[in-house]
């Protein structure tokens, strides 16, 4: 199986290889040059930085969360279920405000 590198260095990975490696659009891969050639490895989810890290919105939210934590003004939920119930209620409230 072969592929051609485009003028900007793009490489189309053949469908059979993408399927075998479980690669999907948007996946991040890393390259390693070895004695035998080039190894292309899919990064596992926990190895990847989400796209929003470092954005102004993310930084602002992080600063706000840290300030709330330091001030003791954040909300503490006794369980994951309680947290999810609060999120569902916030979503319903937002839907009502947007109608």
Coordinates of N, CA, C and O in Angstrom, one line a residue:
X1 N 0.9 -1.2 0.0 CA 0.0 0.0 0.0 C 0.9 1.2 0.0 O 1.9 1.3 0.8
X2 N 0.6 2.2 -0.8 CA 1.4 3.4 -0.9 C 0.5 4.6 -0.8 O -0.7 4.6 -1.0
X3 N 1.1 5.8 -0.6 CA 0.4 7.1 -0.6 C 1.4 8.1 -1.1 O 2.6 7.9 -1.0
X4 N 0.9 9.2 -1.5 CA 1.8 10.3 -2.0 C 1.7 11.5 -1.1 O 0.6 11.9 -0.7
X5 N 2.8 12.1 -0.8 CA 2.9 13.3 0.0 C 2.6 14.5 -0.9 O 3.2 14.6 -1.9
X6 N 1.6 15.3 -0.5 CA 1.3 16.5 -1.2 C 2.3 17.6 -1.1 O 3.2 17.5 -0.2
X7 N 2.1 18.7 -1.8 CA 3.1 19.8 -1.8 C 3.2 20.5 -0.4 O 4.3 21.1 -0.1
X8 N 2.3 20.4 0.4 CA 2.3 21.0 1.8 C 2.7 20.0 2.8 O 2.5 20.2 4.0
X9 N 3.0 18.8 2.4 CA 3.4 17.7 3.3 C 2.2 16.9 3.8 O 2.3 16.0 4.6
X10 N 1.0 17.1 3.1 CA -0.1 16.3 3.5 C 0.0 14.9 3.0 O 0.6 14.6 2.0
X11 N -0.4 14.0 3.9 CA -0.4 12.6 3.5 C -1.8 12.0 3.8 O -2.3 12.1 4.9
X12 N -2.3 11.4 2.7 CA -3.6 10.7 2.9 C -3.4 9.3 3.3 O -2.7 8.5 2.6
X13 N -3.9 8.9 4.5 CA -3.7 7.6 5.0 C -4.8 6.7 4.3 O -5.9 7.0 4.4
X14 N -4.4 5.6 3.7 CA -5.4 4.8 3.0 C -6.4 4.3 4.0 O -6.2 4.0 5.2
X15 N -7.7 4.1 3.5 CA -8.8 3.7 4.4 C -8.5 2.4 5.1 O -8.9 2.3 6.3
X16 N -7.9 1.5 4.5 CA -7.6 0.2 5.2 C -6.7 0.4 6.4 O -6.9 -0.2 7.4
X17 N -5.7 1.3 6.3 CA -4.8 1.6 7.4 C -5.5 2.4 8.5 O -5.4 2.1 9.7
X18 N -6.3 3.4 8.1 CA -7.1 4.1 9.1 C -8.0 3.2 9.9 O -8.1 3.3 11.1
X19 N -8.7 2.3 9.2 CA -9.6 1.3 9.8 C -8.8 0.4 10.8 O -9.2 0.3 12.0
X20 N -7.7 -0.1 10.3 CA -6.9 -1.0 11.2 C -6.3 -0.3 12.4 O -6.2 -0.9 13.5
X21 N -5.9 0.9 12.2 CA -5.4 1.7 13.3 C -6.4 2.4 14.1 O -6.1 3.1 15.1
X22 N -7.7 2.3 13.8 CA -8.8 2.9 14.4 C -8.6 4.4 14.4 O -8.9 5.1 15.4
X23 N -8.2 5.0 13.3 CA -8.0 6.4 13.2 C -9.3 7.0 12.6 O -9.9 6.5 11.6
X24 N -9.7 8.2 13.2 CA -10.9 8.9 12.7 C -10.5 10.3 12.4 O -9.5 10.8 13.0
X25 N -11.3 11.0 11.7 CA -11.1 12.4 11.4 C -11.0 13.2 12.8 O -11.8 12.9 13.7
X26 N -10.0 14.0 12.9 CA -9.8 14.8 14.1 C -8.8 14.1 15.1 O -8.4 14.7 16.1
X27 N -8.5 12.8 14.9 CA -7.6 12.2 15.8 C -6.2 12.8 15.7 O -5.8 13.3 14.6
X28 N -5.5 12.8 16.8 CA -4.1 13.3 16.8 C -3.2 12.1 16.7 O -3.4 11.1 17.3
X29 N -2.1 12.2 15.9 CA -1.1 11.2 15.7 C 0.2 11.8 16.0 O 0.4 13.0 15.9
X30 N 1.2 11.0 16.4 CA 2.5 11.4 16.6 C 3.4 10.6 15.7 O 3.1 9.5 15.4
X31 N 4.6 11.2 15.3 CA 5.5 10.5 14.5 C 6.8 10.3 15.2 O 7.2 11.1 16.0
X32 N 7.4 9.1 15.0 CA 8.7 8.8 15.6 C 9.5 8.2 14.5 O 9.1 7.3 13.8
X33 N 10.7 8.7 14.4 CA 11.7 8.2 13.4 C 12.5 7.1 14.1 O 13.0 7.3 15.2
X34 N 12.4 5.9 13.5 CA 13.1 4.8 14.1 C 14.2 4.3 13.1 O 14.2 4.8 12.0
X35 N 15.0 3.3 13.5 CA 15.9 2.7 12.6 C 15.3 2.0 11.4 O 15.9 1.9 10.4
X36 N 14.1 1.6 11.6 CA 13.4 0.9 10.5 C 12.5 1.8 9.7 O 12.1 1.3 8.6
X37 N 12.4 3.0 10.0 CA 11.5 3.9 9.2 C 10.8 4.9 10.1 O 11.3 5.4 11.1
X38 N 9.6 5.2 9.8 CA 8.8 6.2 10.5 C 7.6 5.4 11.1 O 6.8 4.7 10.5
X39 N 7.4 5.6 12.4 CA 6.3 5.0 13.2 C 5.2 6.1 13.4 O 5.6 7.2 13.8
X40 N 4.0 5.9 13.0 CA 2.9 6.8 13.2 C 2.0 6.2 14.2 O 1.6 5.0 14.1
X41 N 1.8 6.9 15.3 CA 1.0 6.4 16.5 C -0.1 7.3 16.8 O 0.0 8.5 16.9
X42 N -1.3 6.7 17.0 CA -2.5 7.5 17.4 C -2.3 7.8 18.9 O -2.0 6.9 19.7
X43 N -2.5 9.1 19.2 CA -2.5 9.4 20.6 C -3.7 9.0 21.3 O -4.8 9.2 20.8
X44 N -3.6 8.4 22.5 CA -4.8 8.1 23.2 C -5.4 9.3 23.8 O -4.7 10.4 24.0
X45 N -6.7 9.3 24.1 CA -7.4 10.5 24.6 C -6.7 11.1 25.7 O -6.5 12.3 25.8
X46 N -6.2 10.3 26.7 CA -5.6 11.0 27.9 C -4.2 11.6 27.6 O -3.7 12.4 28.4
X47 N -3.7 11.3 26.4 CA -2.4 11.9 26.0 C -2.6 13.2 25.3 O -1.6 13.9 25.0
X48 N -3.8 13.5 24.9 CA -4.0 14.7 24.1 C -4.5 15.9 24.9 O -5.2 15.7 25.9
X49 N -4.1 17.0 24.5 CA -4.6 18.3 25.1 C -5.8 18.7 24.4 O -5.8 18.8 23.1
X50 N -6.9 18.9 25.1 CA -8.2 19.4 24.4 C -7.9 20.7 23.6 O -7.0 21.5 24.0
X51 N -8.6 20.9 22.6 CA -8.4 22.0 21.7 C -8.6 23.3 22.4 O -8.0 24.4 22.1
X52 N -9.4 23.3 23.5 CA -9.7 24.6 24.2 C -8.7 25.0 25.2 O -8.7 26.1 25.7
X53 N -7.7 24.1 25.6 CA -6.7 24.5 26.6 C -6.0 25.8 26.1 O -5.5 25.9 24.9
X54 N -5.8 26.7 26.9 CA -5.1 27.9 26.6 C -5.9 29.0 25.9 O -5.4 30.1 25.7
X55 N -7.2 28.7 25.6 CA -8.0 29.8 25.0 C -8.3 30.8 26.1 O -8.3 30.5 27.2
X56 N -8.6 32.0 25.7 CA -9.0 33.0 26.7 C -10.2 32.6 27.5 O -10.2 32.8 28.7
X57 N -11.2 32.0 26.9 CA -12.3 31.5 27.7 C -12.0 30.5 28.7 O -12.4 30.5 29.8
X58 N -11.1 29.5 28.3 CA -10.7 28.5 29.3 C -9.9 29.1 30.4 O -10.1 28.8 31.6
X59 N -8.9 30.0 30.1 CA -8.1 30.7 31.1 C -9.0 31.4 32.1 O -8.8 31.4 33.3
X60 N -10.0 32.1 31.6 CA -10.9 32.9 32.4 C -11.7 32.0 33.3 O -11.8 32.2 34.5
X61 N -12.2 30.9 32.8 CA -12.9 29.9 33.6 C -12.1 29.3 34.7 O -12.5 29.1 35.8
X62 N -10.8 29.0 34.3 CA -9.9 28.4 35.3 C -9.6 29.4 36.4 O -9.7 29.0 37.6
X63 N -9.4 30.6 36.0 CA -9.1 31.6 37.1 C -10.3 31.8 38.0 O -10.1 31.9 39.2
X64 N -11.5 31.8 37.4 CA -12.7 32.0 38.2 C -12.9 30.8 39.1 O -13.2 30.9 40.3
X65 N -12.7 29.6 38.6 CA -12.8 28.4 39.5 C -11.8 28.3 40.6 O -12.2 28.0 41.7
X66 N -10.6 28.7 40.3 CA -9.6 28.8 41.4 C -9.9 29.8 42.4 O -9.7 29.6 43.6
X67 N -10.4 31.0 42.0 CA -10.7 32.0 42.9 C -11.9 31.6 43.8 O -11.9 31.8 45.0
X68 N -12.9 30.9 43.2 CA -14.0 30.4 44.0 C -13.6 29.3 45.0 O -14.0 29.3 46.2
X69 N -12.7 28.5 44.6 CA -12.1 27.4 45.5 C -11.4 28.0 46.6 O -11.6 27.7 47.8
X70 N -10.5 29.0 46.3 CA -9.8 29.7 47.4 C -10.7 30.4 48.4 O -10.4 30.5 49.6
X71 N -11.7 31.0 47.9 CA -12.7 31.8 48.7 C -13.7 30.9 49.4 O -14.4 31.4 50.3
X72 N -13.7 29.6 49.0 CA -14.7 28.7 49.6 C -16.1 29.0 49.1 O -17.1 28.7 49.8
X73 N -16.3 29.6 48.0 CA -17.6 30.0 47.5 C -18.2 29.1 46.4 O -19.3 29.3 45.9
X74 N -17.4 28.1 46.0 CA -17.9 27.1 45.0 C -19.0 26.2 45.6 O -19.2 26.2 46.8
X75 N -19.6 25.5 44.7 CA -20.7 24.5 45.1 C -20.1 23.2 45.2 O -19.4 22.7 44.3
X76 N -20.3 22.5 46.3 CA -19.9 21.1 46.5 C -21.1 20.2 46.4 O -22.1 20.4 47.0
X77 N -20.9 19.2 45.6 CA -22.0 18.2 45.4 C -21.6 16.9 46.1 O -20.4 16.5 46.1
X78 N -22.5 16.3 46.7 CA -22.3 15.1 47.5 C -22.1 13.8 46.7 O -21.6 12.8 47.1
X79 N -22.5 13.9 45.4 CA -22.3 12.7 44.5 C -22.3 13.2 43.1 O -22.7 14.3 42.8
X80 N -21.9 12.3 42.2 CA -21.9 12.6 40.8 C -23.4 12.7 40.3 O -23.6 13.6 39.4
X81 N -24.3 12.0 40.9 CA -25.7 12.1 40.5 C -26.3 13.5 40.8 O -27.0 14.0 40.1
X82 N -25.9 14.0 42.0 CA -26.3 15.3 42.4 C -25.8 16.4 41.4 O -26.5 17.3 41.1
X83 N -24.5 16.2 41.0 CA -23.9 17.2 40.1 C -24.6 17.1 38.8 O -25.0 18.2 38.2
X84 N -24.9 15.9 38.3 CA -25.6 15.8 37.0 C -27.0 16.3 37.0 O -27.5 16.9 36.1
X85 N -27.7 16.1 38.2 CA -29.0 16.7 38.3 C -29.0 18.2 38.2 O -29.8 18.8 37.6
X86 N -28.0 18.8 38.9 CA -27.8 20.3 38.8 C -27.6 20.7 37.4 O -28.1 21.7 36.9
X87 N -26.7 20.0 36.6 CA -26.4 20.3 35.2 C -27.7 20.3 34.4 O -28.0 21.1 33.6
X88 N -28.5 19.2 34.6 CA -29.8 19.1 33.9 C -30.7 20.3 34.2 O -31.3 20.8 33.3
X89 N -30.8 20.7 35.4 CA -31.6 21.8 35.8 C -31.1 23.1 35.2 O -31.9 23.9 34.6
X90 N -29.8 23.3 35.2 CA -29.2 24.5 34.6 C -29.6 24.5 33.1 O -29.9 25.6 32.5
X91 N -29.5 23.3 32.4 CA -29.8 23.3 31.0 C -31.3 23.6 30.8 O -31.6 24.4 29.8
X92 N -32.2 23.1 31.6 CA -33.6 23.4 31.4 C -33.8 24.9 31.6 O -34.6 25.5 30.9
X93 N -33.2 25.5 32.7 CA -33.3 26.9 32.9 C -32.8 27.7 31.7 O -33.4 28.7 31.4
X94 N -31.7 27.3 31.2 CA -31.1 28.0 30.0 C -32.1 27.9 28.8 O -32.3 28.9 28.1
X95 N -32.7 26.8 28.6 CA -33.6 26.6 27.5 C -34.8 27.5 27.7 O -35.3 28.1 26.7
X96 N -35.3 27.7 28.9 CA -36.4 28.6 29.2 C -36.1 30.0 28.9 O -36.9 30.8 28.4
X97 N -34.8 30.4 29.3 CA -34.4 31.8 29.0 C -34.2 32.1 27.6 O -34.4 33.2 27.1
X98 N -33.9 31.1 26.8 CA -33.6 31.3 25.3 C -34.9 31.2 24.5 O -34.8 31.2 23.2
X99 N -36.0 30.9 25.1 CA -37.3 30.8 24.3 C -38.0 32.1 24.3 O -37.8 33.0 25.0

